[in-house]
Tab-separated table of C-alpha atoms and ligand atoms in Angstrom:
chain	number	residue	atom	x	y	z
A	7	MET	CA	-11.144	16.095	27.165
A	8	ILE	CA	-7.597	17.134	26.353
A	9	LEU	CA	-5.372	14.161	25.688
A	10	MET	CA	-1.721	14.493	26.541
A	11	GLY	CA	1.028	12.161	25.449
A	12	SER	CA	4.233	11.860	27.431
A	13	PRO	CA	6.395	14.989	26.837
A	14	LYS	CA	9.361	12.776	26.026
A	15	TYR	CA	7.598	11.137	23.088
A	16	ILE	CA	5.914	14.352	21.978
A	17	GLU	CA	9.469	15.645	21.607
A	18	TYR	CA	10.346	12.644	19.431
A	19	ILE	CA	7.419	13.485	17.137
A	20	GLU	CA	8.496	17.136	17.072
A	21	ARG	CA	12.024	16.148	16.105
A	22	LEU	CA	10.739	13.967	13.304
A	23	ALA	CA	8.583	16.856	12.088
A	24	ARG	CA	11.667	19.095	12.017
A	25	GLY	CA	13.278	16.619	9.658
A	26	GLU	CA	15.533	14.995	12.243
A	27	MET	CA	15.666	11.243	11.996
A	28	LEU	CA	15.037	9.108	15.071
A	29	THR	CA	17.250	6.167	15.955
A	30	HIS	CA	16.040	2.590	15.857
A	31	ASN	CA	15.675	2.577	19.649
A	32	GLU	CA	13.765	5.846	19.675
A	33	PHE	CA	11.303	4.662	17.014
A	34	ALA	CA	10.787	1.390	18.882
A	35	GLU	CA	10.139	3.263	22.142
A	36	LEU	CA	7.769	5.698	20.486
A	37	ILE	CA	5.767	2.903	18.839
A	38	GLU	CA	5.783	0.814	22.013
A	39	ASN	CA	4.490	3.689	24.153
A	40	ARG	CA	1.642	4.816	21.883
A	41	ASP	CA	-1.356	6.113	23.818
A	42	ASP	CA	-4.411	8.177	22.840
A	43	GLY	CA	-2.583	11.430	23.509
A	44	LEU	CA	0.392	10.547	21.327
A	45	MET	CA	-1.877	9.242	18.588
A	46	GLU	CA	-3.809	12.472	18.550
A	47	TYR	CA	-0.675	14.592	18.602
A	48	ALA	CA	0.911	12.643	15.755
A	49	ALA	CA	-2.300	12.757	13.708
A	50	ARG	CA	-2.571	16.535	14.128
A	51	LYS	CA	1.033	17.026	13.034
A	52	ALA	CA	0.607	14.623	10.110
A	53	VAL	CA	-2.564	16.344	8.870
A	54	GLU	CA	-0.863	19.739	9.130
A	55	ILE	CA	1.986	18.452	6.934
A	56	ARG	CA	-0.350	16.692	4.485
A	57	ILE	CA	-2.425	19.864	4.108
A	58	ARG	CA	0.730	21.874	3.487
A	59	GLU	CA	1.896	19.411	0.792
A	60	TYR	CA	-1.329	18.211	-0.827
A	61	GLY	CA	-4.178	20.252	0.654
A	62	ARG	CA	-7.442	18.428	1.193
A	63	ASP	CA	-7.234	16.618	-2.145
A	64	ILE	CA	-7.606	12.864	-2.016
A	65	TYR	CA	-6.261	10.900	-4.960
A	66	VAL	CA	-8.025	7.773	-6.184
A	67	ARG	CA	-6.470	4.738	-7.772
A	68	GLY	CA	-8.631	2.227	-9.604
A	69	LEU	CA	-7.564	-1.192	-8.431
A	70	ILE	CA	-7.893	-4.031	-10.921
A	71	GLU	CA	-7.223	-7.385	-9.295
A	72	PHE	CA	-6.617	-9.260	-12.516
A	73	THR	CA	-5.447	-12.678	-11.302
A	74	ASN	CA	-5.477	-14.592	-8.057
A	75	HIS	CA	-3.157	-17.342	-9.273
A	76	CYS	CA	0.164	-17.166	-7.440
A	77	ARG	CA	3.387	-19.144	-7.490
A	78	ASN	CA	4.230	-18.055	-3.931
A	79	ASP	CA	3.133	-19.426	-0.616
A	80	CYS	CA	3.243	-16.507	1.829
A	81	TYR	CA	1.847	-17.718	5.150
A	82	TYR	CA	-0.490	-14.750	5.617
A	83	CYS	CA	-2.057	-14.557	2.189
A	84	GLY	CA	-5.359	-16.092	1.121
A	85	ILE	CA	-4.294	-16.562	-2.504
A	86	ARG	CA	-1.096	-18.485	-1.615
A	87	ARG	CA	-0.509	-21.402	-3.944
A	88	SER	CA	-1.293	-24.108	-1.401
A	89	ASN	CA	-4.737	-22.745	-0.619
A	90	SER	CA	-6.734	-25.344	-2.514
A	91	SER	CA	-10.018	-23.731	-1.393
A	92	ALA	CA	-9.331	-20.549	-3.339
A	93	SER	CA	-11.451	-20.300	-6.451
A	94	ARG	CA	-8.963	-19.134	-9.063
A	95	TYR	CA	-9.550	-16.703	-11.930
A	96	ARG	CA	-7.714	-14.659	-14.508
A	97	LEU	CA	-8.915	-11.651	-16.475
A	98	THR	CA	-8.094	-11.499	-20.165
A	99	PRO	CA	-6.323	-8.418	-21.558
A	100	ASP	CA	-9.681	-7.308	-23.026
A	101	GLU	CA	-11.429	-7.634	-19.680
A	102	ILE	CA	-8.690	-5.573	-18.047
A	103	ILE	CA	-9.053	-2.849	-20.693
A	104	GLU	CA	-12.829	-2.865	-20.127
A	105	CYS	CA	-12.259	-2.196	-16.406
A	106	CYS	CA	-10.057	0.758	-17.364
A	107	ARG	CA	-12.681	2.099	-19.757
A	108	ALA	CA	-15.357	2.004	-17.052
A	109	GLY	CA	-12.897	3.500	-14.589
A	110	HIS	CA	-11.882	6.313	-16.919
A	111	GLU	CA	-15.526	7.355	-17.271
A	112	LEU	CA	-15.824	7.443	-13.512
A	113	GLY	CA	-12.875	9.854	-13.298
A	114	PHE	CA	-10.024	7.498	-12.520
A	115	ARG	CA	-6.647	8.614	-13.881
A	116	THR	CA	-4.534	5.871	-12.326
A	117	PHE	CA	-5.034	2.164	-12.841
A	118	VAL	CA	-3.354	-0.303	-10.543
A	119	LEU	CA	-2.950	-3.771	-11.985
A	120	GLN	CA	-2.549	-6.083	-9.043
A	121	GLY	CA	-2.262	-9.830	-8.871
A	122	GLY	CA	-0.494	-12.853	-7.582
A	123	GLU	CA	2.734	-13.858	-9.259
A	124	ASP	CA	0.980	-15.570	-12.135
A	125	MET	CA	3.534	-16.698	-14.690
A	126	SER	CA	0.888	-17.504	-17.271
A	127	TYR	CA	0.990	-13.818	-18.265
A	128	SER	CA	4.235	-13.530	-20.208
A	129	ASP	CA	6.252	-10.321	-20.119
A	130	ASP	CA	5.042	-9.663	-23.656
A	131	THR	CA	1.411	-9.977	-22.577
A	132	ILE	CA	1.941	-7.658	-19.598
A	133	CYS	CA	3.736	-5.161	-21.850
A	134	SER	CA	0.987	-5.217	-24.438
A	135	ILE	CA	-1.688	-4.665	-21.750
A	136	ILE	CA	0.303	-1.679	-20.445
A	137	SER	CA	0.817	-0.141	-23.867
A	138	SER	CA	-2.850	-0.599	-24.807
A	139	ILE	CA	-3.920	1.203	-21.639
A	140	LYS	CA	-1.442	4.016	-22.246
A	141	THR	CA	-2.580	4.370	-25.872
A	142	LEU	CA	-6.291	4.341	-25.080
A	143	PHE	CA	-6.006	6.537	-21.985
A	144	PRO	CA	-2.939	8.733	-22.453
A	145	ASP	CA	-3.890	10.943	-19.509
A	146	CYS	CA	-3.603	8.028	-17.082
A	147	ALA	CA	-0.835	6.503	-15.008
A	148	VAL	CA	-0.365	2.746	-14.886
A	149	THR	CA	0.772	1.165	-11.650
A	150	LEU	CA	1.857	-2.448	-11.404
A	151	SER	CA	1.652	-4.603	-8.294
A	152	ILE	CA	2.620	-8.051	-9.482
A	153	GLY	CA	5.418	-9.057	-7.165
A	154	GLU	CA	9.014	-10.034	-7.699
A	155	HIS	CA	10.473	-10.140	-11.200
A	156	SER	CA	13.879	-9.743	-12.799
A	157	TYR	CA	15.456	-6.378	-13.568
A	158	GLU	CA	14.903	-7.096	-17.276
A	159	SER	CA	11.185	-7.739	-16.814
A	160	TYR	CA	10.743	-4.590	-14.714
A	161	LYS	CA	12.614	-2.653	-17.381
A	162	ALA	CA	10.423	-4.072	-20.144
A	163	TYR	CA	7.205	-3.092	-18.287
A	164	PHE	CA	8.625	0.398	-17.726
A	165	ASP	CA	9.572	0.799	-21.368
A	166	ALA	CA	6.075	-0.336	-22.321
A	167	GLY	CA	4.734	2.634	-20.336
A	168	ALA	CA	4.249	1.584	-16.707
A	169	ASP	CA	4.743	4.567	-14.413
A	170	ARG	CA	4.637	3.165	-10.903
A	171	TYR	CA	5.214	-0.088	-9.029
A	172	LEU	CA	3.904	-1.202	-5.661
A	173	LEU	CA	5.903	-3.850	-3.867
A	174	ARG	CA	5.482	-3.915	-0.131
A	175	HIS	CA	8.663	-5.047	1.606
A	176	GLU	CA	6.293	-6.665	4.205
A	177	THR	CA	8.864	-6.344	7.042
A	178	ALA	CA	12.369	-4.918	7.039
A	179	ASN	CA	13.670	-7.424	9.584
A	180	ALA	CA	15.121	-10.551	7.950
A	181	GLU	CA	14.267	-12.844	10.837
A	182	HIS	CA	10.690	-11.601	10.935
A	183	TYR	CA	10.533	-11.923	7.147
A	184	SER	CA	11.436	-15.596	7.462
A	185	LYS	CA	8.532	-16.144	9.873
A	186	LEU	CA	6.056	-14.755	7.331
A	187	HIS	CA	7.397	-16.454	4.214
A	188	PRO	CA	8.703	-19.840	3.110
A	189	ALA	CA	12.467	-20.243	2.734
A	190	GLU	CA	12.517	-19.618	-1.018
A	191	LEU	CA	11.511	-15.997	-0.436
A	192	SER	CA	13.980	-13.580	1.123
A	193	LEU	CA	14.031	-10.020	2.358
A	194	GLU	CA	17.269	-9.567	0.469
A	195	ASN	CA	15.601	-10.317	-2.853
A	196	ARG	CA	12.557	-8.203	-1.986
A	197	LYS	CA	14.792	-5.237	-1.232
A	198	GLU	CA	16.831	-5.778	-4.366
A	199	CYS	CA	13.621	-5.656	-6.399
A	200	LEU	CA	12.727	-2.325	-4.792
A	201	TRP	CA	16.143	-0.830	-5.524
A	202	ASN	CA	15.948	-2.108	-9.105
A	203	LEU	CA	12.537	-0.495	-9.567
A	204	LYS	CA	13.932	2.808	-8.311
A	205	LYS	CA	16.946	2.575	-10.545
A	206	ILE	CA	14.764	1.987	-13.607
A	207	GLY	CA	12.816	5.146	-12.828
A	208	TYR	CA	9.477	3.982	-11.478
A	209	GLN	CA	7.609	5.853	-8.774
A	210	VAL	CA	7.959	3.144	-6.167
A	211	GLY	CA	5.731	2.063	-3.313
A	212	ALA	CA	6.991	-0.041	-0.400
A	213	GLY	CA	5.101	-0.927	2.773
A	214	PHE	CA	4.148	-3.518	5.321
A	215	MET	CA	1.343	-5.054	7.335
A	216	VAL	CA	0.718	-3.711	10.830
A	217	GLY	CA	0.272	-6.334	13.537
A	218	SER	CA	1.447	-9.236	11.403
A	219	PRO	CA	2.243	-12.399	13.381
A	220	TYR	CA	5.431	-12.180	15.493
A	221	GLN	CA	5.897	-8.462	14.695
A	222	THR	CA	7.486	-6.382	17.455
A	223	SER	CA	7.886	-2.619	17.907
A	224	ARG	CA	11.534	-3.128	17.019
A	225	ASP	CA	10.495	-4.636	13.678
A	226	LEU	CA	8.240	-1.661	12.981
A	227	ALA	CA	11.107	0.667	13.922
A	228	GLU	CA	13.205	-1.129	11.336
A	229	ASP	CA	10.438	-0.601	8.781
A	230	MET	CA	10.622	3.137	9.468
A	231	LEU	CA	14.410	3.189	9.005
A	232	PHE	CA	14.144	1.215	5.785
A	233	LEU	CA	11.468	3.548	4.409
A	234	TYR	CA	13.683	6.512	5.257
A	235	GLU	CA	16.584	4.919	3.419
A	236	LEU	CA	14.552	3.900	0.352
A	237	LYS	CA	12.538	7.141	0.191
A	238	PRO	CA	9.721	5.608	-1.832
A	239	GLN	CA	7.168	7.872	-3.493
A	240	MET	CA	4.363	5.745	-2.004
A	241	VAL	CA	3.955	3.701	1.150
A	242	GLY	CA	1.189	1.136	1.518
A	243	ILE	CA	0.403	-0.076	4.992
A	244	GLY	CA	-2.641	-1.810	6.409
A	245	PRO	CA	-3.506	-4.060	9.304
A	246	PHE	CA	-2.770	-7.767	9.006
A	247	ILE	CA	-6.096	-9.636	8.926
A	248	PRO	CA	-6.182	-13.432	9.247
A	249	GLN	CA	-7.537	-15.529	6.394
A	250	HIS	CA	-9.191	-18.753	7.490
A	251	ASP	CA	-7.413	-21.067	5.018
A	252	THR	CA	-3.860	-19.937	5.802
A	253	PRO	CA	-1.324	-21.061	8.443
A	254	PHE	CA	-2.028	-17.742	10.225
A	255	ALA	CA	-5.788	-18.356	10.489
A	256	ASP	CA	-5.686	-18.194	14.284
A	257	HIS	CA	-3.493	-15.130	14.648
A	258	LYS	CA	-4.894	-11.790	15.816
A	259	ALA	CA	-5.547	-8.965	13.380
A	260	GLY	CA	-3.605	-5.697	13.629
A	261	THR	CA	-5.461	-2.735	15.133
A	262	TRP	CA	-6.701	0.440	13.488
A	263	GLN	CA	-5.095	2.451	16.267
A	264	GLU	CA	-1.605	1.161	15.585
A	265	THR	CA	-2.128	1.410	11.814
A	266	CYS	CA	-3.232	5.041	12.099
A	267	PHE	CA	-0.326	5.911	14.396
A	268	LEU	CA	2.120	4.491	11.861
A	269	LEU	CA	0.373	6.322	9.010
A	270	SER	CA	0.942	9.541	10.950
A	271	LEU	CA	4.606	8.776	11.645
A	272	ILE	CA	5.208	7.928	7.984
A	273	ARG	CA	3.579	11.188	6.834
A	274	ILE	CA	5.690	13.162	9.312
A	275	MET	CA	8.914	11.391	8.297
A	276	LEU	CA	8.233	11.546	4.517
A	277	PRO	CA	6.098	14.695	4.051
A	278	ARG	CA	5.458	14.263	0.314
A	279	VAL	CA	4.735	10.548	0.339
A	280	LEU	CA	1.554	9.263	-1.302
A	281	LEU	CA	-0.127	7.321	1.445
A	282	PRO	CA	-3.230	5.208	0.907
A	283	SER	CA	-5.878	4.622	3.493
A	284	THR	CA	-6.348	0.964	2.641
A	285	THR	CA	-9.244	-1.418	2.165
A	286	ALA	CA	-7.819	-3.549	5.001
A	287	LEU	CA	-8.158	-0.554	7.335
A	288	GLY	CA	-11.744	-0.147	6.150
A	289	THR	CA	-12.305	-3.833	6.841
A	290	ILE	CA	-11.327	-3.798	10.520
A	291	HIS	CA	-13.300	-0.624	11.326
A	292	PRO	CA	-16.471	0.677	9.618
A	293	THR	CA	-14.894	4.117	9.183
A	294	GLY	CA	-11.307	2.916	9.004
A	295	ARG	CA	-10.569	4.663	5.724
A	296	GLU	CA	-11.808	7.979	7.091
A	297	LYS	CA	-9.633	7.452	10.158
A	298	GLY	CA	-6.637	6.809	7.900
A	299	ILE	CA	-7.157	10.113	6.084
A	300	LEU	CA	-7.517	11.894	9.416
A	301	ALA	CA	-4.195	10.331	10.441
A	302	GLY	CA	-2.371	11.751	7.387
A	303	ALA	CA	-3.163	9.491	4.413
A	304	ASN	CA	-4.157	11.071	1.057
A	305	VAL	CA	-5.018	8.215	-1.303
A	306	VAL	CA	-7.896	5.738	-1.579
A	307	MET	CA	-7.960	2.732	-3.859
A	308	PRO	CA	-11.477	1.625	-4.766
A	309	ASN	CA	-11.924	-1.591	-6.641
A	310	LEU	CA	-12.575	-1.651	-10.391
A	311	SER	CA	-12.481	-5.433	-10.801
A	312	PRO	CA	-15.561	-6.985	-12.426
A	313	VAL	CA	-18.164	-7.902	-9.808
A	314	ASN	CA	-18.123	-11.581	-10.811
A	315	VAL	CA	-14.515	-12.002	-9.619
A	316	ARG	CA	-14.564	-9.551	-6.700
A	317	ASP	CA	-15.257	-12.143	-4.054
A	318	LYS	CA	-12.373	-14.317	-5.239
A	319	TYR	CA	-9.475	-11.981	-4.562
A	320	LEU	CA	-9.540	-12.741	-0.874
A	321	LEU	CA	-6.190	-12.028	0.699
A	322	TYR	CA	-7.883	-11.856	4.124
A	323	ASP	CA	-11.306	-12.518	5.668
A	324	ASN	CA	-14.333	-10.161	5.622
A	325	LYS	CA	-12.961	-7.937	2.874
A	326	ILE	CA	-15.351	-5.044	2.215
A	327	CYS	CA	-16.962	-3.959	-1.089
A	328	THR	CA	-16.809	-7.415	-2.692
A	329	GLY	CA	-20.356	-7.059	-4.048
A	330	ASP	CA	-20.252	-3.471	-5.274
A	331	GLU	CA	-19.981	-2.101	-8.788
A	332	ALA	CA	-17.074	0.245	-9.484
A	333	ALA	CA	-19.416	3.236	-9.592
A	334	GLU	CA	-20.889	2.363	-6.206
A	335	CYS	CA	-17.412	2.115	-4.696
A	336	ARG	CA	-16.410	5.426	-6.126
A	337	ASN	CA	-19.557	7.193	-4.936
A	338	CYS	CA	-19.363	5.612	-1.520
A	339	LEU	CA	-15.784	6.787	-1.071
A	340	GLN	CA	-16.630	10.237	-2.383
A	341	ALA	CA	-19.361	10.523	0.254
A	342	ARG	CA	-17.049	9.208	2.958
A	343	MET	CA	-14.336	11.718	2.062
A	344	ASN	CA	-16.826	14.591	1.874
A	345	SER	CA	-18.176	13.645	5.302
A	346	ILE	CA	-14.782	14.466	6.829
A	347	GLY	CA	-14.161	17.605	4.763
A	348	TYR	CA	-12.039	16.143	1.961
A	349	ASP	CA	-12.501	15.858	-1.789
A	350	ILE	CA	-11.690	13.198	-4.316
A	351	VAL	CA	-9.974	14.822	-7.297
A	352	ILE	CA	-9.741	13.762	-10.924
A	353	SER	CA	-5.986	13.657	-11.378
A	354	ARG	CA	-3.139	11.250	-11.899
A	355	GLY	CA	-1.978	12.289	-8.469
A	356	ASP	CA	1.747	12.009	-9.074
A	357	SER	CA	4.281	12.265	-6.317
A	358	ARG	CA	5.461	15.784	-5.545
A	359	GLN	CA	8.928	14.423	-4.982
A	360	GLU	CA	11.162	15.864	-7.708
A	361	GLY	CA	11.722	14.145	-11.012
A	362	TYR	CA	9.145	11.412	-10.963
A	363	ILE	CA	6.774	12.261	-13.769
A	364	LYS	CA	7.657	10.124	-16.714
A	365	LYS	CA	8.308	12.022	-19.920
B	25	SAH	N1	1.629	-10.428	-5.368
B	25	SAH	C1	1.812	-9.000	-5.246
B	25	SAH	C2	0.585	-8.307	-4.693
B	25	SAH	C3	0.343	-8.817	-3.315
B	25	SAH	S1	-1.191	-8.506	-2.572
B	25	SAH	C4	3.054	-8.743	-4.409
B	25	SAH	O1	3.717	-9.681	-3.996
B	25	SAH	O2	3.402	-7.593	-4.211
B	25	SAH	C5	-0.886	-6.936	-1.859
B	25	SAH	C6	-0.577	-6.883	-0.377
B	25	SAH	O3	-1.627	-7.438	0.393
B	25	SAH	C7	0.627	-7.664	0.085
B	25	SAH	O4	1.803	-6.981	-0.195
B	25	SAH	C8	0.371	-7.808	1.581
B	25	SAH	O5	1.043	-6.807	2.334
B	25	SAH	C9	-1.150	-7.626	1.705
B	25	SAH	N2	-1.769	-8.803	2.325
B	25	SAH	C10	-1.682	-10.093	1.945
B	25	SAH	N3	-2.308	-10.894	2.832
B	25	SAH	C11	-2.819	-10.094	3.800
B	25	SAH	C12	-3.545	-10.313	5.005
B	25	SAH	N4	-3.876	-11.538	5.390
B	25	SAH	N5	-3.900	-9.243	5.743
B	25	SAH	C13	-3.570	-8.001	5.344
B	25	SAH	N6	-2.873	-7.720	4.241
B	25	SAH	C14	-2.484	-8.754	3.475
């Protein structure tokens, strides 16, 4: 069967692929009118561009979820501070280093330290963890994903050796932002953090959830415009998935179709972006991560956290791989990538955007 999208929207995709930016209205229309034909067209274009820029290489990042304590109370997130059912844990600096050691043997050359905003790790502790990792594994990149901090803290982590920082903006529309977060959190501050990270010299990752409560096509269009303005080296997107102990327990999950369509549009708009096919996508569909790669993604982020804490970092329900050892995760993903004609490579997998490899 040959699928055909509407010629009008095919033309929008073509324009984007030629490097022309769409307007807010055009993005909203394109996202609103997604059908199988458009999805397939966008995916084909995105894969063409990804193959031109990065070939069939898939980069891996070893994710270390080192704390699920958090001072924030985001309505969607399972480790929000008012979730009294969450069983809380913290890894010690030594335990984190152990995860890196195991990961390095398995071929990981990027470690992502992710956690809630847990103020019990001082800046000095974070800095000493970063510099130990960089000393022990000088061929590796360190990525932080620990939320909102001051310019000075970000600068200190960078000077200690951190290379990259992931901070999803979550939604680029302020009104929508206020429906997902309590009043003490603001889009303005989130964006300022992202600009600060860029200014300091990090490779920066922004991103958002697809199908989060109250999200409209116009909000997603705004996300696209913001990404174009920020030009991050990485973009993390995944479907929203409800968590049963949060205020959004009864909201619907995002779909893999919409997530994949947006992955394709992001690849087309930012050809050199590093784009993960996320665990959340793998959670809502058994071959979600493969679908993400086939829509234009080029990164996977298997979990390196110790198995005894895996099932505690539960941002959303039914998270996959919570019982697997790091090696199992890596092998499983390797097999999944091979099954669709791609290869996991042993590399830091830096952005090909100019000027972003730290000296
Ligand atoms: N505290 C860090 C790391 C957050 S967890 C920070 O603020 O950046 C990483 C990402 O998980 C979040 O940015 C969010 O987009 C995503 N996430 C949280 N809850 C989710 C849910 N219920 N469904 C899908 N993704 C979720």
